[in-house]
XYZ file of C-alpha atoms in Angstrom:
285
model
C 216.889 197.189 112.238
C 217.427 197.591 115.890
C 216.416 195.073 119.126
C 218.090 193.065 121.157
C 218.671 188.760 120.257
C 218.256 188.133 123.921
C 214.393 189.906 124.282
C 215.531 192.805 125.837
C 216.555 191.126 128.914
C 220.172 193.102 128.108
C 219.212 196.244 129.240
C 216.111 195.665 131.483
C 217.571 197.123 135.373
C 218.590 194.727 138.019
C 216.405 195.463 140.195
C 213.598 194.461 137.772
C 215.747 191.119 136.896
C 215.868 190.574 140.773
C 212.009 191.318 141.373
C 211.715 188.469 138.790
C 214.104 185.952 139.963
C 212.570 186.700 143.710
C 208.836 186.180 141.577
C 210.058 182.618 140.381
C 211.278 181.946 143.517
C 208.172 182.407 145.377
C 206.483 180.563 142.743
C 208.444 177.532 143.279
C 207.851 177.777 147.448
C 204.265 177.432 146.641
C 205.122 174.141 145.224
C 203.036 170.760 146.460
C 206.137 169.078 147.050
C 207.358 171.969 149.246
C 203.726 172.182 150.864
C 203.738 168.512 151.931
C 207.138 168.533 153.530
C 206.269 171.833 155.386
C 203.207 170.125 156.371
C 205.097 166.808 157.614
C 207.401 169.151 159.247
C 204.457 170.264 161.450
C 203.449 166.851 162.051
C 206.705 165.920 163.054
C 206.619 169.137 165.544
C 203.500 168.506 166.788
C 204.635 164.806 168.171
C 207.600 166.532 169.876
C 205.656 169.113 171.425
C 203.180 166.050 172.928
C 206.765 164.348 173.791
C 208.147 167.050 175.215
C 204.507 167.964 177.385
C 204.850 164.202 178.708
C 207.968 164.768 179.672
C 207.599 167.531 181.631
C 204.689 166.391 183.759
C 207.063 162.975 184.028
C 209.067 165.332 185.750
C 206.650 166.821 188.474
C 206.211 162.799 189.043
C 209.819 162.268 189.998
C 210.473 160.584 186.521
C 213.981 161.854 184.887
C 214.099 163.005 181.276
C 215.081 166.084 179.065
C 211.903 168.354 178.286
C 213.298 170.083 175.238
C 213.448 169.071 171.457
C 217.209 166.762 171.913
C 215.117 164.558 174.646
C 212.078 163.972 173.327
C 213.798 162.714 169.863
C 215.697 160.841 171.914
C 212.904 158.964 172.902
C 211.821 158.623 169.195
C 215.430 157.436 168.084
C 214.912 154.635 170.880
C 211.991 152.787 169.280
C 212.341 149.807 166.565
C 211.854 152.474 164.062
C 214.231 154.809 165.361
C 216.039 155.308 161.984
C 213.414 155.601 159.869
C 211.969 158.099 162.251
C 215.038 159.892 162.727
C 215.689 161.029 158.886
C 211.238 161.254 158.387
C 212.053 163.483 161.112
C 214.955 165.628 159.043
C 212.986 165.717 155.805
C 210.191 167.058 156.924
C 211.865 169.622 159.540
C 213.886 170.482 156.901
C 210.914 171.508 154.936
C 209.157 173.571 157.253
C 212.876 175.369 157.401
C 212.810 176.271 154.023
C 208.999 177.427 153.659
C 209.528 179.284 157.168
C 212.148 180.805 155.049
C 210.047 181.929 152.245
C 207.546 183.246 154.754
C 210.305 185.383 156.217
C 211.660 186.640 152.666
C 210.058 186.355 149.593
C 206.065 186.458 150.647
C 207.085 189.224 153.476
C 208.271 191.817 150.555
C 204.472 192.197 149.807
C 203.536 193.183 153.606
C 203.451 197.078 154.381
C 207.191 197.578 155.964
C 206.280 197.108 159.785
C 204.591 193.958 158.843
C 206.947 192.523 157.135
C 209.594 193.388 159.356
C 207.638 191.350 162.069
C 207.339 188.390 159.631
C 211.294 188.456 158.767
C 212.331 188.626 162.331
C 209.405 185.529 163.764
C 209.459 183.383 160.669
C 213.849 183.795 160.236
C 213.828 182.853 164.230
C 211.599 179.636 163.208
C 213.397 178.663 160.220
C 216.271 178.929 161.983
C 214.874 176.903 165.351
C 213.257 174.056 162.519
C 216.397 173.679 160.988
C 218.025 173.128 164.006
C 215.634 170.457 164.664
C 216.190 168.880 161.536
C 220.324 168.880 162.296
C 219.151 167.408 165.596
C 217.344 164.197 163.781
C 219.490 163.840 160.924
C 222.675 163.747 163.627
C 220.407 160.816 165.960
C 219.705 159.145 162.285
C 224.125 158.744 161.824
C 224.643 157.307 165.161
C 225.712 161.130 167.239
C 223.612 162.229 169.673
C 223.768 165.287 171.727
C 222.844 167.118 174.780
C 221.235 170.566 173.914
C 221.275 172.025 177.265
C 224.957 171.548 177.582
C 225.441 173.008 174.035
C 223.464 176.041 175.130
C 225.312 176.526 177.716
C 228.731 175.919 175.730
C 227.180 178.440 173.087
C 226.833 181.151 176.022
C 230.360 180.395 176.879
C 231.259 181.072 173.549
C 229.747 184.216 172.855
C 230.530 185.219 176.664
C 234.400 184.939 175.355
C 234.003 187.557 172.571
C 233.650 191.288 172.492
C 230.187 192.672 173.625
C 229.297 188.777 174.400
C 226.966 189.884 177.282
C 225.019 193.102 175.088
C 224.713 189.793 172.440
C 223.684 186.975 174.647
C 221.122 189.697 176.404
C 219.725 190.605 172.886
C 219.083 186.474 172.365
C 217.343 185.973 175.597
C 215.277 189.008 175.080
C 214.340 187.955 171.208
C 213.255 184.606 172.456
C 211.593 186.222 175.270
C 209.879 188.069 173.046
C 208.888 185.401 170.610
C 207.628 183.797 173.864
C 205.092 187.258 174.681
C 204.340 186.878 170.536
C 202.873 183.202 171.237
C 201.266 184.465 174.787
C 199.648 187.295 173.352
C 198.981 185.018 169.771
C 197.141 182.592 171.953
C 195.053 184.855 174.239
C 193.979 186.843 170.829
C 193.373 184.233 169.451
C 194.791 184.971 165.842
C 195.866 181.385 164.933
C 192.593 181.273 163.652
C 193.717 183.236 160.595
C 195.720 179.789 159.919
C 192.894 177.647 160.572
C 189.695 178.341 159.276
C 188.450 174.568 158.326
C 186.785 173.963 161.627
C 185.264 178.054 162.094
C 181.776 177.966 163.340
C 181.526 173.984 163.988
C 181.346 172.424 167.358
C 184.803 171.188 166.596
C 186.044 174.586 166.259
C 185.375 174.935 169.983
C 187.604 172.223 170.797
C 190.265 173.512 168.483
C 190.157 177.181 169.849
C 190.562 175.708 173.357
C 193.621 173.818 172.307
C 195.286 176.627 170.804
C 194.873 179.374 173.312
C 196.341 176.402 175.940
C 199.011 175.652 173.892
C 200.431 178.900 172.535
C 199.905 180.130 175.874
C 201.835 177.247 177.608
C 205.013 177.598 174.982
C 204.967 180.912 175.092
C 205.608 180.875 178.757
C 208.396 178.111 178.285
C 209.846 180.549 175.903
C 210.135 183.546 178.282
C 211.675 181.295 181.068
C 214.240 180.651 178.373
C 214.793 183.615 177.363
C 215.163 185.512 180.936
C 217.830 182.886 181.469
C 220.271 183.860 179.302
C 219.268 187.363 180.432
C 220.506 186.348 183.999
C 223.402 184.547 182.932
C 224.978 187.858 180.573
C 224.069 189.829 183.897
C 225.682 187.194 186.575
C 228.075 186.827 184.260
C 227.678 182.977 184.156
C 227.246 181.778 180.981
C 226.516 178.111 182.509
C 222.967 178.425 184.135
C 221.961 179.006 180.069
C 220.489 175.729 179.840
C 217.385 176.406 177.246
C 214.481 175.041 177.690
C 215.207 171.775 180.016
C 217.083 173.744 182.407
C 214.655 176.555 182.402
C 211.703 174.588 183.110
C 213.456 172.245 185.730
C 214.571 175.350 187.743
C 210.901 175.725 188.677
C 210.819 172.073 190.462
C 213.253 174.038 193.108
C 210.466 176.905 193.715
C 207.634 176.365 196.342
C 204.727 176.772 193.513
C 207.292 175.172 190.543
C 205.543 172.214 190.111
C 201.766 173.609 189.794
C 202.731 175.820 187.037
C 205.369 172.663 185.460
C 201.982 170.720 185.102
C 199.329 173.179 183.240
C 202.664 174.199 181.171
C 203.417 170.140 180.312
C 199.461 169.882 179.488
C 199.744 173.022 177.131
C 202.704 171.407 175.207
C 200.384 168.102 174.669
C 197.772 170.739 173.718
C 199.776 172.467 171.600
C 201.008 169.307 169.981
C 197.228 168.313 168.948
C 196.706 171.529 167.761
C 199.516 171.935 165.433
C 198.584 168.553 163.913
C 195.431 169.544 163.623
C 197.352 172.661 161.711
C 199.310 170.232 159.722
C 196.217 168.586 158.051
C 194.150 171.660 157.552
C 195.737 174.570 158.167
C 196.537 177.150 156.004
C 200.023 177.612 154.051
C-alpha cells in the first residue's frame, strides 16, 4: 500500500505550496476586520488632507503652520482628545498600510505583467507613505513629536553622503513626481470612478466627480513640486532645500503668481479630503 500520511503535501512543488500560502493570504486581506481598518485609515486620511488644505490657504492669509501630514496631526494631537486621536489615527493608518500592501502583492499577481507592475510600484509607494503616517501618530500618541520637513531634508543628507546618493535621491523625486502625473492624469480621466460606483448616474454623482477631478488634480500637483525638489537639490548638490511637501508648497509664496495657484491647490486638498471620505464609506475595496 503506497500514499503519503501527510495528503501528499510531501511531494507537491514549492511553488504550488507557495501559490497556496500566497491564496490564504489573500483570503485573509479580504477580511472585514482588515476592510474596516483600511476603511478608517481613509477616513483618517481624508481629515488630514482637509487639515492640510486649511492650512495651506492659512498660509496665503499670512497665518503660520506646516501644510504636510506632521502639521496637520499636530493640530489633531492638540485637541482634548489628542490621545485618543493620535493612536485612532495609527490603527487605522496602519490598516490601510497593510491592505495597500496586499494590493501591491498578492491581488497584483493576477494582473497581466505591465499591470501589475504599475500596481506594485503605486500601491508599495502608498503602503509605504500610510505607514509612515501611522509611525507619525503613534510617535504624537507617546509624547515625541517631529518635524518632517527637517527629516526630509536630514534623509537627503543622508543618502547625499553615500555612493550614487544623487542618481538615488533623483530616482525618489522623479518616482514621486511621477506618482504626482499618476493622480493628475487619474483625476482629469477620471478613473476613480472605477472605485466609486455607489453614487454613478445620481445627481450626487455630479458633485462627487467634481470633487475628485479637483482633488486628485490639486495633490497631484503638490506631489510634482515635491518631487522636482529633491530633483534640484541631487543637481545643486544641496540636499537641504528637500523639504517635502511644506517646503515645496511654501516656496511658491516667494513667486509673483505663488499664492493664486497655493489657494485652488489648498481648496483641492479640502476637496480631496471630502472625496476620499466619501471613498471611505462607499468605495470600493
Amino acid at each position: 500500500m503506497s500514499g503519503n500520511p501527510s495528503g501528499g503535501r510531501a511531494g507537491a512543488a514549492p511553488e504550488t505550496i507557495l501559490g497556496e500560502a500566497a491564496d490564504a493570504a489573500e483570503a485573509a486581506s479580504n477580511s472585514k476586520p482588515l476592510d474596516v481598518a483600511a476603511r478608517w485609515g481613509f477616513a483618517v486620511m481624508a481629515l488630514l488632507h482637509v487639515v492640510i488644505g486649511a492650512i495651506v490657504v492659512a498660509l496665503v492669509l499670512g497665518a503660520p503652520g506646516k501644510a504636510e501630514p506632521t502639521g496637520a496631526i499636530e493640530q489633531l494631537a492638540a485637541n482634548p482628545w489628542g490621545p485618543a486621536v493620535m493612536w485612532s489615527g495609527c490603527i487605522g493608518c496602519a490598516g490601510l498600510a497593510l491592505w495597500q500592501l496586499s494590493e501591491a502583492t498578492l491581488r497584483a499577481r493576477h494582473l497581466p505583467r505591465s499591470e501589475g507592475l504599475g500596481k506594485l510600484v503605486s500601491s508599495g509607494f502608498l503602503a509605504v507613505a500610510y505607514g509612515g503616517v501611522g509611525y507619525t501618530f503613534g510617535s504624537f500618541a507617546v509624547g515625541v513629536s517631529s518635524d518632517s520637513s527637517d527629516s526630509t531634508a536630514a534623509f537627503s543628507r543622508s543618502l547625499m553622503d553615500r555612493p550614487l546618493g544623487a542618481p538615488l535621491l533623483t530616482a525618489l523625486g522623479l518616482t514621486v513626481a511621477g506618482i504626482g502625473v499618476y493622480f493628475v492624469v487619474k483625476g482629469l480621466g477620471k478613473k476613480f470612478k472605477e472605485e466609486l460606483r455607489h453614487f454613478e448616474g445620481t445627481h450626487r454623482g455630479h458633485l462627487v466627480s467634481a470633487l475628485g477631478v479637483t482633488g486628485h488634480v490639486a495633490k497631484g500637483l503638490a506631489l510634482v513640486l515635491t518631487g522636482l525638489l529633491f530633483v534640484v537639490a541631487a543637481a545643486t548638490n544641496d540636499p537641504g532645500s528637500s523639504t517635502g511637501l511644506d517646503g515645496s508648497l511654501k516656496a511658491l509664496l516667494h513667486h509673483p503668481f505663488g499664492p493664486y495657484l497655493l489657494l485652488p491647490i489648498g481648496a483641492g486638498f479640502i476637496a480631496y479630503g471630502v472625496f476620499a471620505l466619501i471613498r471611505a464609506r462607499f468605495g470600493r475595496m
